Coordinates of C-alpha atoms in Angstrom, one line a residue:
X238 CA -10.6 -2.3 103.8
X239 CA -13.3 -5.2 103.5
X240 CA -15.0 -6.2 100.4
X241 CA -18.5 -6.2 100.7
X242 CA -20.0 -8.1 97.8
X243 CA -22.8 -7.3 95.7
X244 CA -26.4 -8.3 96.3
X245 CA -29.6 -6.7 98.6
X246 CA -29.9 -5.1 102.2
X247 CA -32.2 -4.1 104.6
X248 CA -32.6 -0.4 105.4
X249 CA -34.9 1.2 108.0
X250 CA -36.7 0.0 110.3
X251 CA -40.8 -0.1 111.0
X252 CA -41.6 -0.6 114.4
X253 CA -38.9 2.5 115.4
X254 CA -39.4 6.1 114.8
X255 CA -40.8 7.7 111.9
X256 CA -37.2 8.8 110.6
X257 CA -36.3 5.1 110.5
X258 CA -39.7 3.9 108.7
X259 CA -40.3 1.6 106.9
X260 CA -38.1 -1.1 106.2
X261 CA -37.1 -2.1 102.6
X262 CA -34.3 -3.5 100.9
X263 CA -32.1 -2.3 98.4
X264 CA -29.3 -3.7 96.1
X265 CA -26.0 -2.6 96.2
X266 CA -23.2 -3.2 94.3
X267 CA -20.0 -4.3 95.3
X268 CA -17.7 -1.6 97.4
X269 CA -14.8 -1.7 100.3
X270 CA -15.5 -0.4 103.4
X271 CA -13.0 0.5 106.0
X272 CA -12.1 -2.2 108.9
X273 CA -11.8 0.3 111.3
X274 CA -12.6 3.7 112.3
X275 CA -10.3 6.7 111.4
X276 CA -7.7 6.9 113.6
X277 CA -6.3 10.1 114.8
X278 CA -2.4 8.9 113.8
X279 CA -4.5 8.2 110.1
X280 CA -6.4 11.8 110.3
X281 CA -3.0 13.4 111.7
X282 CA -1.2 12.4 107.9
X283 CA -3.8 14.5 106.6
X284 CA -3.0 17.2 108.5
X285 CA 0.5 17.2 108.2
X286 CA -0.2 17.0 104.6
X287 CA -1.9 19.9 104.6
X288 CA -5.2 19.2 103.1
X289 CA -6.8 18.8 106.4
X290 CA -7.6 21.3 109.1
X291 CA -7.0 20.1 112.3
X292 CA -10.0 18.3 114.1
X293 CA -12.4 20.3 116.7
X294 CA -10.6 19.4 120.1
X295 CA -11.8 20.6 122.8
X296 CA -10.1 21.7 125.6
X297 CA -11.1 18.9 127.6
X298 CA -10.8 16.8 125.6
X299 CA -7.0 15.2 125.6
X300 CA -8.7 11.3 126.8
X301 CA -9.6 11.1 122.9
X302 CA -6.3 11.9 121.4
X303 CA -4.6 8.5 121.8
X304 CA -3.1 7.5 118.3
X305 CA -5.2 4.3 118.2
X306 CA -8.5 6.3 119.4
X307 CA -11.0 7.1 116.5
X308 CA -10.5 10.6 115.7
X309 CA -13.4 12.9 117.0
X310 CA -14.3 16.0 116.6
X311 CA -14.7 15.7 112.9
X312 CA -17.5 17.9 110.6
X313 CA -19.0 16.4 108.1
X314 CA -16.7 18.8 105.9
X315 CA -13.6 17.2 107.5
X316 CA -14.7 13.9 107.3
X317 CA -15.2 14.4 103.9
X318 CA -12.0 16.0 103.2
X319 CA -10.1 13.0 104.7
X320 CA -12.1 10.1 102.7
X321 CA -11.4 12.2 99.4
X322 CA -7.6 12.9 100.7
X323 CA -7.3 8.6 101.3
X324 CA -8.5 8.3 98.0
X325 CA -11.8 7.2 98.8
X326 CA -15.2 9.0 99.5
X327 CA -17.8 8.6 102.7
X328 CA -20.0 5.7 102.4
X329 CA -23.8 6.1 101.7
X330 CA -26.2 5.6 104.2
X331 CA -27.4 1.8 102.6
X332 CA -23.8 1.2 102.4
X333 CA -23.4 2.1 106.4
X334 CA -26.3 -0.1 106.9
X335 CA -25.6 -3.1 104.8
X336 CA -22.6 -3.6 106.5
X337 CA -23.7 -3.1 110.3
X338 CA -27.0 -4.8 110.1
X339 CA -25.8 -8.0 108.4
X340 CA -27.2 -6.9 104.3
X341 CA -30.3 -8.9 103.8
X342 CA -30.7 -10.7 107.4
X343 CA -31.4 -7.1 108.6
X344 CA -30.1 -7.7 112.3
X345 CA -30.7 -4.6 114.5
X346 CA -27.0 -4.6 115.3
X347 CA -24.1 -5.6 114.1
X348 CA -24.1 -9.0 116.0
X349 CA -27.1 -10.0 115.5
X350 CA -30.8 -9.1 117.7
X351 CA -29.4 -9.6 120.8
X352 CA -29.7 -6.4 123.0
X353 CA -26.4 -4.1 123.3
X354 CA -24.2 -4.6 126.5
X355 CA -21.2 -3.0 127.2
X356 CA -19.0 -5.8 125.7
X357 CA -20.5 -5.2 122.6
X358 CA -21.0 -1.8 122.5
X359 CA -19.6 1.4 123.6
X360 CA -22.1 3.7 124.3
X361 CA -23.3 6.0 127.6
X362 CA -23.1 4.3 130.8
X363 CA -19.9 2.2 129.6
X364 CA -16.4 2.5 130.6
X365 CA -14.2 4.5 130.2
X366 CA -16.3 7.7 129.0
X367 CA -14.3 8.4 125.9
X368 CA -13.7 6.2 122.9
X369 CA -11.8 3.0 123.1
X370 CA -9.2 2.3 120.6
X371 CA -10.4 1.2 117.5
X372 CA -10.8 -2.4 117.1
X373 CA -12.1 -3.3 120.9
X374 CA -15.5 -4.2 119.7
X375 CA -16.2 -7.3 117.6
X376 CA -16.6 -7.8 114.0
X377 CA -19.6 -7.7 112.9
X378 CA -21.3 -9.8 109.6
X379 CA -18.1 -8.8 107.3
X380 CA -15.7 -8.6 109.6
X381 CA -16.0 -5.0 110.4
X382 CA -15.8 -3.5 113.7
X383 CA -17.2 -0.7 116.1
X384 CA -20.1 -0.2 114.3
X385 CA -22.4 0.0 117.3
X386 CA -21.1 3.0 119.2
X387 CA -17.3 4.6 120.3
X388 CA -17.2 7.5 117.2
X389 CA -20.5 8.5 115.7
X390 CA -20.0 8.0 112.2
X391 CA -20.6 11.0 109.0
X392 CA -22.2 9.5 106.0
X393 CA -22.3 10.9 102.7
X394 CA -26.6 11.4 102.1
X395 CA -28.5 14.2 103.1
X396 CA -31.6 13.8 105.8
X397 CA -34.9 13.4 105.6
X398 CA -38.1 13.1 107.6
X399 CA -38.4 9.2 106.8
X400 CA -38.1 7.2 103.7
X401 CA -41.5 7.2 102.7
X402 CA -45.2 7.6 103.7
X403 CA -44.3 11.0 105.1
X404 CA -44.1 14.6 104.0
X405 CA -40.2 15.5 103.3
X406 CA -39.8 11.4 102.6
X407 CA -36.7 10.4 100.6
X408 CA -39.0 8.2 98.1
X409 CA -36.9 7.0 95.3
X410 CA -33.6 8.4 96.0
X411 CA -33.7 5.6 99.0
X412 CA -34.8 2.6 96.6
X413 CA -33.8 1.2 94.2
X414 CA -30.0 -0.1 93.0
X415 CA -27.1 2.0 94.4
X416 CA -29.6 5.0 96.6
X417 CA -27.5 7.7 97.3
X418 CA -30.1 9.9 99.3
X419 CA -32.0 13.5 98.7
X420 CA -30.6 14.8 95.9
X421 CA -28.1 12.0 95.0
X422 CA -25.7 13.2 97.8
X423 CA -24.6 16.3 95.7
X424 CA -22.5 19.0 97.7
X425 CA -25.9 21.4 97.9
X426 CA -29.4 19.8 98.8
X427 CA -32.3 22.3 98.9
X428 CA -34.4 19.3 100.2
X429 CA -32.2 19.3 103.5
X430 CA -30.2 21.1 105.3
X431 CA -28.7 18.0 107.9
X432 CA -26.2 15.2 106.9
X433 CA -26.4 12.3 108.9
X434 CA -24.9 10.3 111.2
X435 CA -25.0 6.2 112.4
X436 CA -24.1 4.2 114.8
X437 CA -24.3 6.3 117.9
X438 CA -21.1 6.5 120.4
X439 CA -19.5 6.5 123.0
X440 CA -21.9 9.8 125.0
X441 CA -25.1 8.4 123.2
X442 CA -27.4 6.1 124.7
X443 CA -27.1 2.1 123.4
X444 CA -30.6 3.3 121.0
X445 CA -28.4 5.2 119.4
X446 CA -26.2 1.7 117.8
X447 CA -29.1 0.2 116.4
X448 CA -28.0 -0.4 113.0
X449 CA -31.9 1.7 111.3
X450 CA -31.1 4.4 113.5
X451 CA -30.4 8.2 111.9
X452 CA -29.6 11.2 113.7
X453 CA -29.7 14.3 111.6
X454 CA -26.3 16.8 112.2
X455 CA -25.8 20.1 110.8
X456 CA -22.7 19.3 108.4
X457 CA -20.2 22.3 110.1
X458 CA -21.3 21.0 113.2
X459 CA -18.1 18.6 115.0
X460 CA -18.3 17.6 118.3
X461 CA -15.7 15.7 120.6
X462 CA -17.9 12.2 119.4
X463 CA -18.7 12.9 115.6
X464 CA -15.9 10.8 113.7
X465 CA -15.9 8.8 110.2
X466 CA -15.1 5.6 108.5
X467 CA -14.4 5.9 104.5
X468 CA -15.6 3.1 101.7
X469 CA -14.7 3.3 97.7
X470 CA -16.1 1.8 94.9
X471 CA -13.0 0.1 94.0
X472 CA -10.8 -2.4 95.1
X473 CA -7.6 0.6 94.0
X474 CA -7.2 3.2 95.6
X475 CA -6.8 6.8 93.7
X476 CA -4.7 9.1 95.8
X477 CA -3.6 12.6 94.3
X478 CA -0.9 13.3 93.2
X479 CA 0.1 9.8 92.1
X480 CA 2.5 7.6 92.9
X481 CA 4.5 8.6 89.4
X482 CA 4.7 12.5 90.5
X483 CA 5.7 11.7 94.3
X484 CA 8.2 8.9 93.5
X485 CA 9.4 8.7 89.8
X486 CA 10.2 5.6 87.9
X487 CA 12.8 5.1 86.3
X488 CA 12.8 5.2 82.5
X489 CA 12.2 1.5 81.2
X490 CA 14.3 0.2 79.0
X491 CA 13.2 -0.4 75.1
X492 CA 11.3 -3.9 75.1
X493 CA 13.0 -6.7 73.1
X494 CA 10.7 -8.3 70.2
X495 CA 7.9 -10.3 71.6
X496 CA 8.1 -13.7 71.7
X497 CA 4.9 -15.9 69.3
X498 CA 3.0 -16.7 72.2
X499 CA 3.0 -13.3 73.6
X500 CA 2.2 -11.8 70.2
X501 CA -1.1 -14.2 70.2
X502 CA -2.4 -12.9 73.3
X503 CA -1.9 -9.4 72.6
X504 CA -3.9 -9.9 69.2
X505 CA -6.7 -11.8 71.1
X506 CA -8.1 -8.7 71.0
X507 CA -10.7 -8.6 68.0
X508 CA -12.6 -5.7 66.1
X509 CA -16.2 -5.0 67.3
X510 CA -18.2 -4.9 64.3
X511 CA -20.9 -3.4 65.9
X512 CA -19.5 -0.3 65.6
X513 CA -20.6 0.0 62.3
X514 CA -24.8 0.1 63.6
X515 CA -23.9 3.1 66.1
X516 CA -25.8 5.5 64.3
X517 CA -24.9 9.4 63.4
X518 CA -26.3 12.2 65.8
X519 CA -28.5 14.8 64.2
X520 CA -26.1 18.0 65.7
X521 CA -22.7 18.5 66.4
X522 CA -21.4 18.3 69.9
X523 CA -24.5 15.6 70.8
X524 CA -22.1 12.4 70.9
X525 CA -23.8 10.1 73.1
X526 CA -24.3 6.6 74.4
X527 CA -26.8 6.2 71.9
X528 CA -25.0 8.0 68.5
X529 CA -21.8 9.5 67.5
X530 CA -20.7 12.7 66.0
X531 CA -21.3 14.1 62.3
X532 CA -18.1 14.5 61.7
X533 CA -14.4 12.9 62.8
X534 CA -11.8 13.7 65.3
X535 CA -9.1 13.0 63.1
X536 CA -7.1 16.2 65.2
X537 CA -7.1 16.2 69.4
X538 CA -9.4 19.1 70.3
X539 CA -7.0 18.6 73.9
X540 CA -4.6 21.5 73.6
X541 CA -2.8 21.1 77.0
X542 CA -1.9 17.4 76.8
X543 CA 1.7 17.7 77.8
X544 CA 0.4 18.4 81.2
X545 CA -0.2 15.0 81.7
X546 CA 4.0 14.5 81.3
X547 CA 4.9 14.2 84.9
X548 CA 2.0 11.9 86.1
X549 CA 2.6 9.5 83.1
X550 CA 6.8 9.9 82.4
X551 CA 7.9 6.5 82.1
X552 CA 5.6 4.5 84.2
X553 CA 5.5 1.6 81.3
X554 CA 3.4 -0.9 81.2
X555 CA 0.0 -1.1 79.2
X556 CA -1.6 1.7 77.6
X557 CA -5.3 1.6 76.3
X558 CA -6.9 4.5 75.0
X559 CA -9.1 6.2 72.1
X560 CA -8.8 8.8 69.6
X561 CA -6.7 9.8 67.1
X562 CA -2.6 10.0 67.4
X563 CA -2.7 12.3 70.8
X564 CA -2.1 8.0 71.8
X565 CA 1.1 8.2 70.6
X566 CA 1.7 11.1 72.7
X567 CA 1.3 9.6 75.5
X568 CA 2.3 5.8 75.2
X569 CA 5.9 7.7 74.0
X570 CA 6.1 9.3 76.9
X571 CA 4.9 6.6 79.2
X572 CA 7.2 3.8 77.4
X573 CA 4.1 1.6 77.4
X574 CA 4.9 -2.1 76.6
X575 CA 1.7 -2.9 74.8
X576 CA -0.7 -0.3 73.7
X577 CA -4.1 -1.1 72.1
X578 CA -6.3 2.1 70.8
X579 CA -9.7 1.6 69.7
X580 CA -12.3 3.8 68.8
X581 CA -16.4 3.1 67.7
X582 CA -15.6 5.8 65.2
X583 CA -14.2 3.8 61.7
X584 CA -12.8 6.6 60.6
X585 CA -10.4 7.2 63.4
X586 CA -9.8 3.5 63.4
X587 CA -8.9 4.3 59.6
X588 CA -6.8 6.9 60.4
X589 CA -4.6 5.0 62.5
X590 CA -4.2 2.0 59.5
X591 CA -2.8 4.9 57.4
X592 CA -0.7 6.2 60.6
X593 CA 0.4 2.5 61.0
X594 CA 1.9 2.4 57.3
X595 CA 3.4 5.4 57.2
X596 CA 5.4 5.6 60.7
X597 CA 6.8 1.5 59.5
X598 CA 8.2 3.4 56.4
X599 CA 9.6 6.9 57.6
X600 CA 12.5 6.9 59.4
X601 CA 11.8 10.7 61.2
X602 CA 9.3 12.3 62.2
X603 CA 10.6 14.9 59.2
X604 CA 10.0 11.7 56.8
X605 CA 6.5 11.0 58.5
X606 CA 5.4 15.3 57.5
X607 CA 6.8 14.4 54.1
X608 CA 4.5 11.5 53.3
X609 CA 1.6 13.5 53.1
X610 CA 3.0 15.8 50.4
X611 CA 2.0 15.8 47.0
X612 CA 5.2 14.6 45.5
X613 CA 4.6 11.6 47.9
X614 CA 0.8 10.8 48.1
X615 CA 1.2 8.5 45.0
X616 CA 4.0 6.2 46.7
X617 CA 2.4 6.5 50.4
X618 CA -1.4 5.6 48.8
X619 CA 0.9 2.4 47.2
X620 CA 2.1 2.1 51.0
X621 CA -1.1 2.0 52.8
X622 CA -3.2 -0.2 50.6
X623 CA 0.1 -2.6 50.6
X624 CA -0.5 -2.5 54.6
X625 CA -3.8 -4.0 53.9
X626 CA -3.8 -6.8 52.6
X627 CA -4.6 -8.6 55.5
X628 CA -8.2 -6.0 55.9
X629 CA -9.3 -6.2 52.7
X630 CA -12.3 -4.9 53.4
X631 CA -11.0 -1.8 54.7
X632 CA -9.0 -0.9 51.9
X633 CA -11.4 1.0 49.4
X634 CA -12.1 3.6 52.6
X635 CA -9.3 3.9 53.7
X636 CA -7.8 4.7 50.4
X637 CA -11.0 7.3 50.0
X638 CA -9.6 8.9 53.9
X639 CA -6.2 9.4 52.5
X640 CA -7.4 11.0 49.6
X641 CA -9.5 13.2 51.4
X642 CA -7.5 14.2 54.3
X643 CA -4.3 13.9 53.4
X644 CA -3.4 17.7 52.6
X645 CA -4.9 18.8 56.7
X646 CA -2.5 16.1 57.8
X647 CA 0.4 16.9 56.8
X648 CA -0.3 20.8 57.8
X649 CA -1.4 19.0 61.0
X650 CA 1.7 16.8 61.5
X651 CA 4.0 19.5 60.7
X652 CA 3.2 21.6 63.3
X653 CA 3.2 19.0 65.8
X654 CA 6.5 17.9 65.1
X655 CA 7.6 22.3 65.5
X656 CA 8.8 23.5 68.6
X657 CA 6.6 24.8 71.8
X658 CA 7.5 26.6 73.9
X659 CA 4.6 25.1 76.3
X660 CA 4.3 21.7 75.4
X661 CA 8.7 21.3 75.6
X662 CA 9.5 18.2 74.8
X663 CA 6.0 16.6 75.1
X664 CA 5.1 14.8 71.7
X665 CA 5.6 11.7 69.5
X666 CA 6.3 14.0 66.8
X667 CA 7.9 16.9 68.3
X668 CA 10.9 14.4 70.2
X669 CA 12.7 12.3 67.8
X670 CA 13.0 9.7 70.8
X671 CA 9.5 9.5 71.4
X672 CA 8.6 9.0 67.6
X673 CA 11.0 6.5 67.2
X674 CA 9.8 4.7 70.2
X675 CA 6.5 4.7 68.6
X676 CA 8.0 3.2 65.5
X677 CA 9.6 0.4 67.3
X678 CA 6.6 -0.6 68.9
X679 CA 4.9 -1.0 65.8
X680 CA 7.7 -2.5 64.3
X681 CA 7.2 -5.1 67.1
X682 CA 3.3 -5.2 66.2
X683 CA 3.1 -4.1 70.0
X684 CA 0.4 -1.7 68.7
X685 CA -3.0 -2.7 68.5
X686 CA -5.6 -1.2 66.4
X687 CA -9.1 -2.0 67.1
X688 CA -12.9 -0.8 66.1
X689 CA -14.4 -0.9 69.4
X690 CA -17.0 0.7 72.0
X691 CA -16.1 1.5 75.1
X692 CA -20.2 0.8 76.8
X693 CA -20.3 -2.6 75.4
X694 CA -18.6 -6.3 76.2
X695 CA -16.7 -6.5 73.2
X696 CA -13.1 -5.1 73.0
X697 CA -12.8 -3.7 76.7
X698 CA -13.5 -6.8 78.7
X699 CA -10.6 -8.9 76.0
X700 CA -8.2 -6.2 76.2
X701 CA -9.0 -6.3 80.4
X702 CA -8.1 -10.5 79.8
X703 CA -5.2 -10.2 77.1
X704 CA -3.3 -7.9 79.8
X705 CA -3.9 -10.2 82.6
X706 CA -2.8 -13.0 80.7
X707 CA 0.7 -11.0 79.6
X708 CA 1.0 -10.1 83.2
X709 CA 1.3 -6.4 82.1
X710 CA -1.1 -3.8 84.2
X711 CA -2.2 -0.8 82.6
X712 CA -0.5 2.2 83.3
X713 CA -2.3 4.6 81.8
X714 CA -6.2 4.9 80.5
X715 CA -7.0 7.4 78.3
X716 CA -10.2 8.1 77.8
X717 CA -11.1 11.7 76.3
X718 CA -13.6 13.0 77.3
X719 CA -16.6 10.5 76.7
X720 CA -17.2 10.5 80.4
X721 CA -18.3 13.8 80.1
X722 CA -20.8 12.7 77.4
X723 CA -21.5 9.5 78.3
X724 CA -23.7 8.2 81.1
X725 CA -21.3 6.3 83.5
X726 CA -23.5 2.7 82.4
X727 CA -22.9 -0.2 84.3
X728 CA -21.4 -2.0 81.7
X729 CA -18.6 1.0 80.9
X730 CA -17.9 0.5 84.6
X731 CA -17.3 -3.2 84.9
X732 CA -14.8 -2.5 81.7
X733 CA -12.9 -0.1 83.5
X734 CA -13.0 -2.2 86.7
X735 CA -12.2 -5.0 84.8
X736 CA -8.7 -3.6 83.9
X737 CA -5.5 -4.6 85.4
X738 CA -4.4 -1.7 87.3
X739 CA -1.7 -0.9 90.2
X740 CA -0.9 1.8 92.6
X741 CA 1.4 4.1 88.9
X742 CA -1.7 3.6 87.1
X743 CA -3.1 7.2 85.9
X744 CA -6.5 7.4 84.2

């Protein structure tokens, strides 16, 4: 794939048909866009896979199915199927343009103005009449090539009649940052019932490559010259199931103590005190970018986390995640190296000062149930305000949190730490192993505990630099649920782009 950097692009075209008028620019953000057509050896994995159907070969067909020839015969369906299958998704229609008309210098093909000849294009009238293995045209702008011509290339929007200054125009769904087309590209438009396709191909005339042009298809339809090109959004690629499931590591070995210097970049990592002005939602279940709940998780509402064990089972590395101690659960079964948890909720962040104190001073997870008794809340209060001392500020609450949920804790813990017959041996408390690689962590201060917001530029980005600089890539991300109630801002998504990750990373 090719990185095609952020900034602004032409799209459309006003002196060509109505579908293609007018011409504006847009601004895109950065995303990778394939070098090269879809093969049919790439499309044939997919098959053999079995998440693909085969492609619509006709009978006559057989010139196209060279291993090095774009695949053809593709619906939009399929298309889409393969791009999702590869880990990536079909490029939008500004995307498609951006890249074969040059972004803002808005070339009418991917060379430049100059008109189309069979060296540099494969449309009707050139030889042979089939497509031509993928690479045989030049590179446009950004180094991609075949844009003008040989497969006639699905992208992800809908149609419609033009972009604007026409009835059925696309208005503001074409404009703007990031357009994504009628009805934001969703699987069901009732704007439109045609995806669309660029770059014309080998049976179309040379019109066809001009970079503004748009031909409307039916998205079932898949004739021997319909074929696809994928982009993404990131620089990783997320394939299903992941690397962890399909070839499993094997189980890392405990880490030794970290060494001062190590220790200083892992604590680089500061509290956001900002948390402290997000205010309180008016009703339960309203968490938002904008306010978080009346009340505290101090218990996962995630009853089925052990089905996470076989994606994340000892892929090491750095963990980073939120929430109460369903973390431990899966940094213990991960064998992360480094973990830092946050939360913009100061009583979870509390929670886990209190955690902190009393996993460094019980040996079991038995001893860990037996903490929160009554004939032990007097010594484990002395315990966690002793932890303190370097947060004095924190200690008066936190004392007041133990005091108040001490009793639900240890009726929490203590069923944690029974059997399952569902979650096996999934759980820091539940597997004496896992709890006390939890406790060695901490007892290495390889646990970090920090206030912080996952939509601003505070504890994200340093964590993102602090793992960089320890050369450690983070295995797994957990996030809860907050992409379901938070909007995906463009700040949350440079901090999760911003991470270190690798092909066993699991978010």
């Amino acid at each position: 794939m090719v990185c095609i950097p952020a900034g602004r692009a032409v799209v459309g075209a006003d002196s060509q048909r109505r579908l293609e008028r007018p011409a504006h620019t847009v601004e895109l953000s950065t995303f990778y866009f394939d070098r090269f057509e879809t093969t049919n050896r790439d499309y044939d994995r997919c098959v053999a896979s079995g998440t693909c159907a085969p492609a619509r070969r006709l009978p006559s067909a057989t010139d196209f199915a060279a291993p090095d020839q774009p695949v053809v015969g593709l619906s939009w369906t399929l298309a889409d199927t393969y791009c999702r299958w590869a880990g990536k998704r079909l490029p939008t229609e500004a995307e498609w343009e951006k890249v074969a008309r040059g972004g803002e210098r808005g070339w009418r093909y991917p060379w430049g103005n100059e008109p189309p000849s069979c060296q540099l294009a494969h449309t009707g009238g050139c030889r042979p009449s089939t497509t031509r293995p993928v690479g045989s045209l030049p590179a446009g702008a950004f180094g991609v090539h075949d844009l003008a011509g040989n497969g006639y290339e699905w992208v992800n929007d809908w149609s419609s009649a033009c972009y604007d200054g026409c009835p059925g125009a696309c208005g503001e769904a074409c404009r703007g940052r990031d357009p994504q087309g009628p009805c934001g590209g969703a699987p069901f438009c009732s704007l439109s019932k045609m995806r669309l396709l660029k770059g014309g191909s080998w049976f179309w005339p040379a019109s066809h490559a001009r970079g503004s042009w748009r031909r409307p298809e039916h998205p079932e339809s898949g004739m021997h010259r319909l074929s696809v090109r994928c982009a993404s959004s990131y620089a990783l690629l997320a394939t299903w199931p992941p690397l962890s499931s399909s070839d499993p590591p094997t189980k890392p070995s405990a880490p030794p103590p970290p060494s001062q210097q190590q220790h200083e970049r892992f604590n680089a990592v500061v509290d956001d005190a900002d948390i402290f002005q997000v205010p309180v939602c008016e009703q339960r279940g309203g968490a938002a970018a904008d306010c978080r709940e009346p009340f505290s998780y101090i218990a996962s509402n995630e009853a089925e986390q052990h089905l996470w064990l076989p994606y994340i089972e000892n892929v090491g590395g750095a963990y980073v995640g939120i929430g109460a101690d369903q973390s431990f659960n899966f940094i213990s079964a991960a064998r992360s190296r480094w973990a830092w948890i946050f939360d913009y909720d100061p009583t979870v962040v509390r929670l886990h000062y209190i955690l902190r104190a009393v996993i460094l001073d019980a040996a079991t997870p038995a001893d860990l149930v037996g903490a929160f008794s009554d004939a032990r809340a007097a010594q484990t209060r002395k315990r966690v305000r002793a932890s303190l001392g370097q947060l004095p500020a924190e200690q008066a609450a936190t004392i007041e949190l133990l005091g108040r949920v001490r009793e639900p804790l240890r009726d929490l813990y203590a069923r944690s730490a029974a059997p399952s017959s569902s979650a096996g041996r999934f759980g820091w408390l539940r597997n004496p192993n896992h709890y006390a690689y939890i406790r060695k962590l901490h007892t290495q201060g390889r646990i970090a505990i920090r206030k912080g917001n996952l939509l601003t530029d505070q504890v994200m980005p340093a964590i993102a630099r602090s793992a960089k600089q320890l050369g450690v890539p983070v295995r797994v991300l957990y996030l809860s649920n907050a992409d379901d109630q938070w909007d995906m801002t463009h700040q949350y998504r440079q901090n999760i782009l911003a991470l270190p990750f690798d092909q066993r990373s699991v978010v």
